[in-house]
Tab-separated table of C-alpha atoms in Angstrom:
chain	number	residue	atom	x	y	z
S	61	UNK	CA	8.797	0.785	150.111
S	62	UNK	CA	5.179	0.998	148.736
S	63	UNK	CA	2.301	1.439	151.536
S	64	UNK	CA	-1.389	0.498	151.289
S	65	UNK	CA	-3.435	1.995	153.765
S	66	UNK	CA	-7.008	1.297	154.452
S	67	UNK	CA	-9.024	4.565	156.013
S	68	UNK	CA	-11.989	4.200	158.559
S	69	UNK	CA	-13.019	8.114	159.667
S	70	UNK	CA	-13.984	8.811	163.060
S	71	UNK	CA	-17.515	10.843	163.896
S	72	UNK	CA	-16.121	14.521	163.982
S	73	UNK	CA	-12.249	15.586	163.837
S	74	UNK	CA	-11.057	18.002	167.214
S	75	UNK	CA	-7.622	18.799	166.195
S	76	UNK	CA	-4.909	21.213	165.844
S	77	UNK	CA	-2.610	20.292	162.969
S	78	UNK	CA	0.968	21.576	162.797
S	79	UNK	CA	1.171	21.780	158.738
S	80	UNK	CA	4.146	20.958	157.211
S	81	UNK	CA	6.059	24.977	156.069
S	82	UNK	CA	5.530	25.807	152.096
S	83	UNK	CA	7.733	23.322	149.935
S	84	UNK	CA	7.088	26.306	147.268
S	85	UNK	CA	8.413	29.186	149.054
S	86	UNK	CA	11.195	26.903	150.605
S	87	UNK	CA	12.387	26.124	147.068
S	88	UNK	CA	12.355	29.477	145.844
S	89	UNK	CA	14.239	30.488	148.888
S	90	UNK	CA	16.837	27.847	148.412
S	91	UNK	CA	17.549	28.937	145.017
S	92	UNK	CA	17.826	32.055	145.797
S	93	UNK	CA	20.134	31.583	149.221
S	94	UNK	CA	22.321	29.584	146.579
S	95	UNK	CA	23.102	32.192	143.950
S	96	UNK	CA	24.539	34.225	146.395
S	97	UNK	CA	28.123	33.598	147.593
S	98	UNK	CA	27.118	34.469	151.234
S	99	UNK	CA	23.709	33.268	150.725
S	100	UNK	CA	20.529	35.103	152.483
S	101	UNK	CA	19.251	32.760	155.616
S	102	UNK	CA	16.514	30.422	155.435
S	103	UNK	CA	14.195	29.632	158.558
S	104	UNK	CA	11.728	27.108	159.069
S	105	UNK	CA	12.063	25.337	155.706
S	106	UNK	CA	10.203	22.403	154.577
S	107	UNK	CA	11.340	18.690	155.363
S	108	UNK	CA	9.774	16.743	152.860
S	109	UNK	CA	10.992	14.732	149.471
S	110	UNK	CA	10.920	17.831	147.190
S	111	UNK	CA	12.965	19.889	149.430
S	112	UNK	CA	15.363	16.940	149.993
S	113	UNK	CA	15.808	16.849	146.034
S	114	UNK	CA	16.660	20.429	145.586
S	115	UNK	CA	18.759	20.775	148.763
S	116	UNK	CA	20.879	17.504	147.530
S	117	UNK	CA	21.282	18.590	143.840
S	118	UNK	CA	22.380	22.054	144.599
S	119	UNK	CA	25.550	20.632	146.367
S	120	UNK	CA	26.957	18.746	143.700
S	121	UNK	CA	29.591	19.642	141.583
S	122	UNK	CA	31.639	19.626	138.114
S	123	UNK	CA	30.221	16.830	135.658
S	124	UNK	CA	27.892	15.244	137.795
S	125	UNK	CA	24.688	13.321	136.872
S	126	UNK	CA	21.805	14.641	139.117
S	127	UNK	CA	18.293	12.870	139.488
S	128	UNK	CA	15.933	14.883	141.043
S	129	UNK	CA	13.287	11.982	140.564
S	130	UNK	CA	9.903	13.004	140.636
S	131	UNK	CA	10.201	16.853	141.916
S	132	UNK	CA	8.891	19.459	138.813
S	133	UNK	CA	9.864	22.251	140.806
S	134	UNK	CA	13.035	21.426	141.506
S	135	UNK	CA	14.432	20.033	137.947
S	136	UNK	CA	13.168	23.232	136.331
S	137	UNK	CA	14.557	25.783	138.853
S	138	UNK	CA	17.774	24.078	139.018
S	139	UNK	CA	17.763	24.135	134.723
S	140	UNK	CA	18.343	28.206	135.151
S	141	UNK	CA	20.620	27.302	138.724
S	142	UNK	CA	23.170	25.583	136.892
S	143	UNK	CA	22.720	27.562	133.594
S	144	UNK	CA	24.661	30.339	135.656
S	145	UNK	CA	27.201	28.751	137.549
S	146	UNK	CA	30.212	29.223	135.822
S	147	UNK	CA	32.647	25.943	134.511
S	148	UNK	CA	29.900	24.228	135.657
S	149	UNK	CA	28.618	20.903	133.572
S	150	UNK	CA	25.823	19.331	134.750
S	151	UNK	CA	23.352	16.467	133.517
S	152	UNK	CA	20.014	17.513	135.257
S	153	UNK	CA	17.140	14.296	134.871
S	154	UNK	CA	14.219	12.823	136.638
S	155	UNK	CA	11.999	9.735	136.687
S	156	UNK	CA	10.018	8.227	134.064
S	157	UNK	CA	7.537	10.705	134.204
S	158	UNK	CA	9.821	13.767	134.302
S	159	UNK	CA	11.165	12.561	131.486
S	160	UNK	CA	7.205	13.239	129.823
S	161	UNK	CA	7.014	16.578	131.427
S	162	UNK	CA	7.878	19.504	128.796
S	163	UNK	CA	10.827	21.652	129.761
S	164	UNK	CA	11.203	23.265	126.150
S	165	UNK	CA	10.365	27.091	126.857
S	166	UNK	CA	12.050	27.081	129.756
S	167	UNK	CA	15.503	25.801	127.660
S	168	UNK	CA	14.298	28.650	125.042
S	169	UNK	CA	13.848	31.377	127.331
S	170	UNK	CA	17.567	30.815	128.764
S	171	UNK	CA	19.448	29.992	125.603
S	172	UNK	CA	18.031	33.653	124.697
S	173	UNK	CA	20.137	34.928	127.860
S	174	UNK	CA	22.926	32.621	126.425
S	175	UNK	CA	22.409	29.898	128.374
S	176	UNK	CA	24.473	26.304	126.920
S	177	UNK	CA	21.613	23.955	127.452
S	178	UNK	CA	21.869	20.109	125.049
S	179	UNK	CA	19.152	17.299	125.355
S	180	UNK	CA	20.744	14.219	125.109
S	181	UNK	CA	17.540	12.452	124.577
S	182	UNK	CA	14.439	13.863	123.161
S	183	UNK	CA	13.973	17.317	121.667
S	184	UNK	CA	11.961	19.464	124.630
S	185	UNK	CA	12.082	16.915	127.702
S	186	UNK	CA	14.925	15.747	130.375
S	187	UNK	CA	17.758	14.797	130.548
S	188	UNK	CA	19.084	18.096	129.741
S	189	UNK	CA	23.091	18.654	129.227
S	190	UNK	CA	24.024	21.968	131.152
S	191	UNK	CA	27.463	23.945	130.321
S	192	UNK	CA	27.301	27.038	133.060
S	193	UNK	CA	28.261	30.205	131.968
S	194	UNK	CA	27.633	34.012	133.425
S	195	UNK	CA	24.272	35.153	131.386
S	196	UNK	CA	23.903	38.595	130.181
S	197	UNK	CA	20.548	39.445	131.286
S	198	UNK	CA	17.881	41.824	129.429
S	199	UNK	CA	15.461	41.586	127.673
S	200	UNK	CA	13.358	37.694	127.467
S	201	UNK	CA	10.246	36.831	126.159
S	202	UNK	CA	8.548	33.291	127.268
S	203	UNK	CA	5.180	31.606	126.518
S	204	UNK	CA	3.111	32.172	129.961
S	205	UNK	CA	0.546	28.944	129.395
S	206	UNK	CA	3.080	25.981	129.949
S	207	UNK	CA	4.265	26.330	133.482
S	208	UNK	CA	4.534	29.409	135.808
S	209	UNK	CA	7.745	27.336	137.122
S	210	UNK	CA	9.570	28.383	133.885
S	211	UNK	CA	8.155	32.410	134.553
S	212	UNK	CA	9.821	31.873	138.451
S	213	UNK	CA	13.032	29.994	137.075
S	214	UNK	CA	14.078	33.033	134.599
S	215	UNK	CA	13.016	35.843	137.671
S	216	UNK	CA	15.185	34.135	140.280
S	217	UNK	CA	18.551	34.436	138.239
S	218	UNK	CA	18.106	37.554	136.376
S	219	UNK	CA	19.870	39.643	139.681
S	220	UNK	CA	22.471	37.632	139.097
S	221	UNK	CA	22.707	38.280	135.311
S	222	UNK	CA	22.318	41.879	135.482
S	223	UNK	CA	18.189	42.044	135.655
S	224	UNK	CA	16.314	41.796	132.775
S	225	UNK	CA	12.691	42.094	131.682
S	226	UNK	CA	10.304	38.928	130.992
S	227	UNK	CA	7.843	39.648	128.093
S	228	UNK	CA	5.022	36.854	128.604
S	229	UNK	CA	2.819	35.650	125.855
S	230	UNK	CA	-0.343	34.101	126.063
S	231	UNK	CA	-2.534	33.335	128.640
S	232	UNK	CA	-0.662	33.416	132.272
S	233	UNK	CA	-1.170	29.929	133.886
S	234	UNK	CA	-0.730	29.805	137.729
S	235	UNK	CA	-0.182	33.960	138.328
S	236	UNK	CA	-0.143	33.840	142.203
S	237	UNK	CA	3.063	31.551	142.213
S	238	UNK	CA	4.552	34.222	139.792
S	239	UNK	CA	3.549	36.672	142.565
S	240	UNK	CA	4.668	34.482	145.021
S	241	UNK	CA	8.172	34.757	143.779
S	242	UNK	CA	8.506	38.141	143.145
S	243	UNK	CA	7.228	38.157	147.181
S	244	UNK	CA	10.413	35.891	148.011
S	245	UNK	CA	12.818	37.790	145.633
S	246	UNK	CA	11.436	41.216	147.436
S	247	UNK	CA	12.457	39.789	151.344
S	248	UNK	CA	15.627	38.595	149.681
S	249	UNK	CA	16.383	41.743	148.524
S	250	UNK	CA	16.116	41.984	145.015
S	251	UNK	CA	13.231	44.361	143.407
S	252	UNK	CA	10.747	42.978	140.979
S	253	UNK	CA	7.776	44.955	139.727
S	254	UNK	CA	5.342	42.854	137.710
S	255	UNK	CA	2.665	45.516	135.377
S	256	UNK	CA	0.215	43.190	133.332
S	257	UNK	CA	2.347	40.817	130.946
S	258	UNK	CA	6.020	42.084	131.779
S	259	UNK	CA	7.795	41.639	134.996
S	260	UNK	CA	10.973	44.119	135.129
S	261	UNK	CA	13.706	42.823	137.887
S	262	UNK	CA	16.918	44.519	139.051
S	263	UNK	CA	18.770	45.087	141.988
S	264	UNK	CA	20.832	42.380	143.808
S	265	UNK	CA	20.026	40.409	146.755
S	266	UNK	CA	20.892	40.973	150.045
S	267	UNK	CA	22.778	38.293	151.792
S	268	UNK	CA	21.976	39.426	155.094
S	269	UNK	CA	18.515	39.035	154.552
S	270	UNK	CA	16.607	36.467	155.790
S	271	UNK	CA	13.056	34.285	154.939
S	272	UNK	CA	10.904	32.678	157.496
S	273	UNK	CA	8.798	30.190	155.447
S	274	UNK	CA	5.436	29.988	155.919
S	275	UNK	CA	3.212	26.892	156.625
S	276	UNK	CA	1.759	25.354	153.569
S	277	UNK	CA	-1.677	26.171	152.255
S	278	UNK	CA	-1.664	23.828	149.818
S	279	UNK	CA	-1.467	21.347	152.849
S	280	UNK	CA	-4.693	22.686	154.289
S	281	UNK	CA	-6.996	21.443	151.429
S	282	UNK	CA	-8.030	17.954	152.805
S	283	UNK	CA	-8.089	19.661	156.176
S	284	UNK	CA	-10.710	21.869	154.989
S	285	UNK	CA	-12.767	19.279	153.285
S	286	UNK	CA	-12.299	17.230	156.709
S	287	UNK	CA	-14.213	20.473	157.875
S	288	UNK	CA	-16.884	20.339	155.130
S	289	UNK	CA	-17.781	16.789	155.954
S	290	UNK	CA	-17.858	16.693	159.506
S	291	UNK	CA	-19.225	19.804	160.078
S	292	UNK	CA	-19.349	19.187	163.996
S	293	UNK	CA	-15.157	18.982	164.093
S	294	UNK	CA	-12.626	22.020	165.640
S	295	UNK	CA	-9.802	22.438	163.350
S	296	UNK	CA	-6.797	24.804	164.107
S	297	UNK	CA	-4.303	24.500	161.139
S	298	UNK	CA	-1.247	26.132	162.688
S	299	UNK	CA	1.397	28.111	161.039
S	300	UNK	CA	-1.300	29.722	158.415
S	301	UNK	CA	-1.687	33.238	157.975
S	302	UNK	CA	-4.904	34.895	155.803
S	303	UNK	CA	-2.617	37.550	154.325
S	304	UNK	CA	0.100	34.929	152.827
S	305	UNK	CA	2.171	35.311	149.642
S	306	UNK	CA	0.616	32.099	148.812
S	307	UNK	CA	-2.077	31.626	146.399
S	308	UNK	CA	-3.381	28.798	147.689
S	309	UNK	CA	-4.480	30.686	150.787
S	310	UNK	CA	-7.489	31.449	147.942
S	311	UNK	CA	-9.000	28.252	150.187
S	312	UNK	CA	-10.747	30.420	152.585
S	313	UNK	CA	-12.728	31.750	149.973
S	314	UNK	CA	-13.392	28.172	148.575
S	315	UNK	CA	-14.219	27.298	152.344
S	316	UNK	CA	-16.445	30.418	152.811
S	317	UNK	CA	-18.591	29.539	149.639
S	318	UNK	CA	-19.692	26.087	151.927
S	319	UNK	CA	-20.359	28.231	155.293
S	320	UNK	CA	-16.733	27.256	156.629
S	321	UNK	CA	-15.135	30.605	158.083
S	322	UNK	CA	-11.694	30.623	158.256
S	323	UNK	CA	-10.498	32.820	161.680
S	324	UNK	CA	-7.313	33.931	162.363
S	325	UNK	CA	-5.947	33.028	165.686
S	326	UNK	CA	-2.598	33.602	167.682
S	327	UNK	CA	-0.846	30.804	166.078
S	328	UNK	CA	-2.597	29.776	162.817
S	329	UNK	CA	-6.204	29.724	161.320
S	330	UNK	CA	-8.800	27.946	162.737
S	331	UNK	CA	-12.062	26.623	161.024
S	332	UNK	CA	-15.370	27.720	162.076
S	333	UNK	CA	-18.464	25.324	160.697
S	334	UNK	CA	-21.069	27.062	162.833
S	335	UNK	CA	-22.807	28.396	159.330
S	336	UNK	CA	-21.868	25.442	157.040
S	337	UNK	CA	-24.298	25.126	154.088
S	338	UNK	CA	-22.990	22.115	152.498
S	339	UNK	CA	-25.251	21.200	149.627
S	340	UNK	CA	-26.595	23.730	148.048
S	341	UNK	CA	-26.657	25.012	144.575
S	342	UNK	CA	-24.364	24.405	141.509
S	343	UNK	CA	-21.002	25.415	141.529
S	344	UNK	CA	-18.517	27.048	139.496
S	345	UNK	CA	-14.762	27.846	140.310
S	346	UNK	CA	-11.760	28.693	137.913
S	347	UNK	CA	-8.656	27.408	139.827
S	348	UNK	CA	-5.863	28.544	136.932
S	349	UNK	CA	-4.672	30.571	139.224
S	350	UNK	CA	-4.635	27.490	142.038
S	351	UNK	CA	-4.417	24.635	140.435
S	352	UNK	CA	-2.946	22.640	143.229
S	353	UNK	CA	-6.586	22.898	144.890
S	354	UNK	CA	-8.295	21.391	142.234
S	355	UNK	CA	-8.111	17.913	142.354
S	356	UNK	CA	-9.294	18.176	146.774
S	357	UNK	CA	-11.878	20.471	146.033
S	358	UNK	CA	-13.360	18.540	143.038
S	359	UNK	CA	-13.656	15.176	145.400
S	360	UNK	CA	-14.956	17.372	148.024
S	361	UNK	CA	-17.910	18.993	145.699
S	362	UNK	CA	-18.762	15.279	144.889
S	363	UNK	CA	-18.992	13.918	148.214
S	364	UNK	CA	-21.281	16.753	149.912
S	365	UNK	CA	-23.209	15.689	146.772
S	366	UNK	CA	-22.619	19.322	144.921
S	367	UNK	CA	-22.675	19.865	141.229
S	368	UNK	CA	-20.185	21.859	139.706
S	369	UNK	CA	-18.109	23.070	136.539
S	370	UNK	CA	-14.065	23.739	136.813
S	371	UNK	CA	-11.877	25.484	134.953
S	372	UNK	CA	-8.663	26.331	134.432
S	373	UNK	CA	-7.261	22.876	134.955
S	374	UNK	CA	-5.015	22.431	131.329
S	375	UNK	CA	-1.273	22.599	133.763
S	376	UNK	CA	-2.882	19.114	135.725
S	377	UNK	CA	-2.046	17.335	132.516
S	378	UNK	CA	1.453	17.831	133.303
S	379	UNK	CA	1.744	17.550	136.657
S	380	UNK	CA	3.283	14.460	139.156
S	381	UNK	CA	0.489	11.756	137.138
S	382	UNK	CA	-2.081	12.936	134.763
S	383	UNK	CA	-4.462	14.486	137.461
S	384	UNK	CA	-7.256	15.497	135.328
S	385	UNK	CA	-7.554	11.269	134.893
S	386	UNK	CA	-6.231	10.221	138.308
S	387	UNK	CA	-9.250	12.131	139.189
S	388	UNK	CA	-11.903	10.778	136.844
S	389	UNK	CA	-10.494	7.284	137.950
S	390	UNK	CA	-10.455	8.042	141.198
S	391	UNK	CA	-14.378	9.279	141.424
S	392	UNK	CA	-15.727	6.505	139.323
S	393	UNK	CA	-14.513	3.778	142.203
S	394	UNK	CA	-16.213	6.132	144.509
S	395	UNK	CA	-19.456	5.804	141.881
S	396	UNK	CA	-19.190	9.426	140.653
S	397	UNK	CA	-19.242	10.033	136.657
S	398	UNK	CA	-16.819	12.803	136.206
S	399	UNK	CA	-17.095	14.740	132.610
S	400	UNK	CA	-13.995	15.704	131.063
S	401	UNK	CA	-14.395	18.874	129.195
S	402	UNK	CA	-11.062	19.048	126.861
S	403	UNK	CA	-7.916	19.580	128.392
S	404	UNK	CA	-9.545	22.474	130.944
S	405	UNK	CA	-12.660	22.222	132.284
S	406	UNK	CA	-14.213	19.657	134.298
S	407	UNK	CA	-17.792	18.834	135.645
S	408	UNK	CA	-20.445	16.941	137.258
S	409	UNK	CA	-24.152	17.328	137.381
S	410	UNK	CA	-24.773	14.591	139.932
S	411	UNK	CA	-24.479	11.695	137.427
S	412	UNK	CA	-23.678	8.395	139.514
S	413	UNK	CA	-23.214	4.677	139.184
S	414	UNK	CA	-25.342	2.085	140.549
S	415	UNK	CA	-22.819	0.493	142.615
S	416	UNK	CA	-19.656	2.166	143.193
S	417	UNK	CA	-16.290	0.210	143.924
S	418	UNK	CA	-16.458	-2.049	147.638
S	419	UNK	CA	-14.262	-1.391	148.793
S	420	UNK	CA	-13.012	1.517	146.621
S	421	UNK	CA	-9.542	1.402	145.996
S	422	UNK	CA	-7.880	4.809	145.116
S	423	UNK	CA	-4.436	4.274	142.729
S	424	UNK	CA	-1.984	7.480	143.441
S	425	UNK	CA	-0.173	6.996	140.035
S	426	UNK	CA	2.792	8.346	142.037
S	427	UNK	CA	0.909	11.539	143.254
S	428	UNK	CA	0.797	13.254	146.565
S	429	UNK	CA	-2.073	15.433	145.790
S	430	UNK	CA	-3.997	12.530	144.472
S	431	UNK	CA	-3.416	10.578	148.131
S	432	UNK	CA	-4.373	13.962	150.381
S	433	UNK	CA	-7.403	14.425	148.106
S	434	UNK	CA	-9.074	11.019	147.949
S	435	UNK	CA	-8.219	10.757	151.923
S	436	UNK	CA	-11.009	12.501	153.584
S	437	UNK	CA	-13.326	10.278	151.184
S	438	UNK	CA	-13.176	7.782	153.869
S	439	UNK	CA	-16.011	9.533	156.376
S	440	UNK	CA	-18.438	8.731	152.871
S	441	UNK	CA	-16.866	5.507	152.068
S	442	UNK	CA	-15.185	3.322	155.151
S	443	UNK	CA	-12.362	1.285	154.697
S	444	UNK	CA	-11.891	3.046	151.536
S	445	UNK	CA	-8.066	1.927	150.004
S	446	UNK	CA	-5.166	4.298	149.458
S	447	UNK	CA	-2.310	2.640	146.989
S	448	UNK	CA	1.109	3.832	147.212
S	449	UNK	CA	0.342	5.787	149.851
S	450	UNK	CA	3.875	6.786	150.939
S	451	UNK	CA	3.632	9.457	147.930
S	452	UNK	CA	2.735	11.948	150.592
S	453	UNK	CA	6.707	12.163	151.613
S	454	UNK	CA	6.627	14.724	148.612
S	455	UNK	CA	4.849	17.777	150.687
S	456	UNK	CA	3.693	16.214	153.862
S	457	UNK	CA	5.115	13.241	155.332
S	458	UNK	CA	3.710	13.661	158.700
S	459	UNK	CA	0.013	13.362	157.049
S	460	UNK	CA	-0.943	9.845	157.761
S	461	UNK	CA	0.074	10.277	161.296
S	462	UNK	CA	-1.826	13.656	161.604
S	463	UNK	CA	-4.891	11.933	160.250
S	464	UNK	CA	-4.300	8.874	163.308
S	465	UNK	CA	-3.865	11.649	165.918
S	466	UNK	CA	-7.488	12.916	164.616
S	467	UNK	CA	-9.198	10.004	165.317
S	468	UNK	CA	-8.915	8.026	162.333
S	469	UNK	CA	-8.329	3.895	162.025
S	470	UNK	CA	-5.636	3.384	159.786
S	471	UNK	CA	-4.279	-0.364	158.488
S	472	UNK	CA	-1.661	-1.111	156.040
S	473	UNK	CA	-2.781	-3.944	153.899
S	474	UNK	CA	-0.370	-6.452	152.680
S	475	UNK	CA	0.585	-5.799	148.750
């Protein structure tokens, strides 16, 4: 059932927010726990709609038809899943816009390891038509500037297949989530060593290992920028740690470039805004390597009225919606003139509209990351609109409830 929610902000936020655990390190561990027989434990995983997907499609069965919907993660790590699992046929699709998501050099990079992988549709994109079989491992070379999802896919099953060596080509998109899962393969006990463009990975894992999954950084962003614009609030994000596997924790440096320190304490981080600068001069920030950032921190630079140029940005193309133009949408209703730069770069030099949207009225296009980013827009812009706002369920379901507990007024608006 579609939501619309209408935001008022209160004066200041005092809060301590229980973030939802990592939906990225959850899935990895998942995987991982299920290519064992007597799969490794998993503590503390994520409850939300991508988990759900993964946790649902890895217990079906001979010839079924599985529909992860909307989750990227999950439809690409469950490609190489079911590649391995012997007399296995599975039909692996997703929603409209999986089915526009490339999957192609994932397909390529296991067929190499003898994967049996068909489309029944079109060349390159789901549905995909998966015969399991045991893979041989070795040696695998893979394009590194589609998705680091396909990079994470191929290193999760090569201790089952005998390890192996991944060759990448190209510019790396996304590094710290290839990091992130040689981290998880490392606790689970498999050994991965990653030297500049090849990642080597042998060893077995240890099914008496276990993972406790960490709170989600990515789930911190509109926190932060919550922070930025009411610089008189107390935020304590539980569950975070400044020396995560994630790369998203790269927010405390995005944080400390406004004056917001980020300070570890017994049971999270919390968010000092004693020396917060706010506007200041331009900025500039490549987020390749965090592109999951990008879309909160570009609102955020145009609401404390901040120029700045971003990079790195060609995977948001690709992702949930088209979130290079959710974004430009997004900002023009709030009266900002975003300048698309090709597929990477975006920027804004403080160009505005006379009159912005009243209210404005924010479309998700099925996003999460587009709801959670537009959301703290509301202390700028009251009564600002949030369509489809139950897209959060993806990564943080409990969001629109933290964000009442905080202070603000929140209405759902008849459709």
């Amino acid at each position: 059932m579609t939501m619309k929610l209408q935001l008022t902000a209160p004066a200041s936020v005092n809060a301590r927010i229980k973030l939802p655990s990592s939906k990225s390190i959850t899935n990895r561990a998942l995987l991982i726990s299920a290519l064992c027989d007597d799969g490794p434990q998993v503590l503390n995983p994520a409850l939300c709609d991508d988990t759900t997907a993964m946790i649902d499609a890895l217990s079906h069965q001979e010839n079924d038809l599985i529909n992860v919907g909307p989750a990227g993660t999950a439809i690409r790590f469950l490609t190489a899943y079911f590649a391995t699992r012997e007399s296995v046929t599975v039909t692996l699709d997703g929603d409209a816009r999986m089915r526009q998501r490339p999957i192609g050099p994932l397909v390529n990079a296991l067929r190499s390891l003898g994967a049996h992988i068909d489309y029944p549709g079109h060349e390159d994109f789901p549905p995909l038509s998966i015969k399991g079989k045991k893979l041989s491992g070795g040696d695998v070379t893979m394009p590194a500037g589609a998705s680091s999802q396909f990079t994470s896919a191929i290193m999760m099953i090569l201790p089952v297949a005998g390890g192996g060596t991944i060759h990448l080509t190209g510019d790396i998109v996304s590094a710290p989530y290839i990091h992130m899962t040689a981290a998880v393969m490392r606790q689970m006990g498999a050994q991965v060593d990653i030297t500049g463009d090849t990642i080597t990975v042998s060893g077995k894992y240890n099914s008496d290992s276990c993972l406790m999954v960490e709170a989600d950084w990515s789930a911190a962003a509109p926190w932060y920028a919550m922070a930025a614009l009411l610089p008189q609030s107390h935020i304590t994000l539980e569950g975070l740690t400044l020396d995560s596997i994630q790369g998203d924790s790269h927010l405390a440096h995005l944080g400390a470039q406004l004056g917001i320190a980020s300070r570890p304490v017994a049971d999270g981080v919390a968010l000092d805004t004693s020396h917060f600068v706010g506007c200041c001069c331009s900025a500039f920030a490549d987020m390749g390597g965090t592109p999951d950032l990008a879309m909160s921190w570009a609102v955020l630079l145009c609401l404390l009225e901040r120029s700045f140029r971003m990079t790195g940005l060609r995977t948001l193309r690709f992702k949930e919606s088209d979130r290079i133009e959710a974004l430009r949408e997004g900002l023009l209703r709030l009266g900002y003139v975003l300048k698309i730069e090709g597929n990477d770069a975006i920027s804004w030099y403080g160009e505005r509209l006379a009159v912005p949207q009243e209210p404005p009225v924010i479309d998700t296009h099925g996003d999460h990351r587009v709801a959670m980013a537009f959301a703290p827009a509301a202390v700028r812009f009251p009564g600002i609109i949030i369509n489809d706002a139950q897209v959060v369920s993806k990564s943080y379901p409990a969001f629109w409830r933290h964000l009442e507990q905080c202070g603000f007024i929140i209405r759902q608006l008849a459709q």
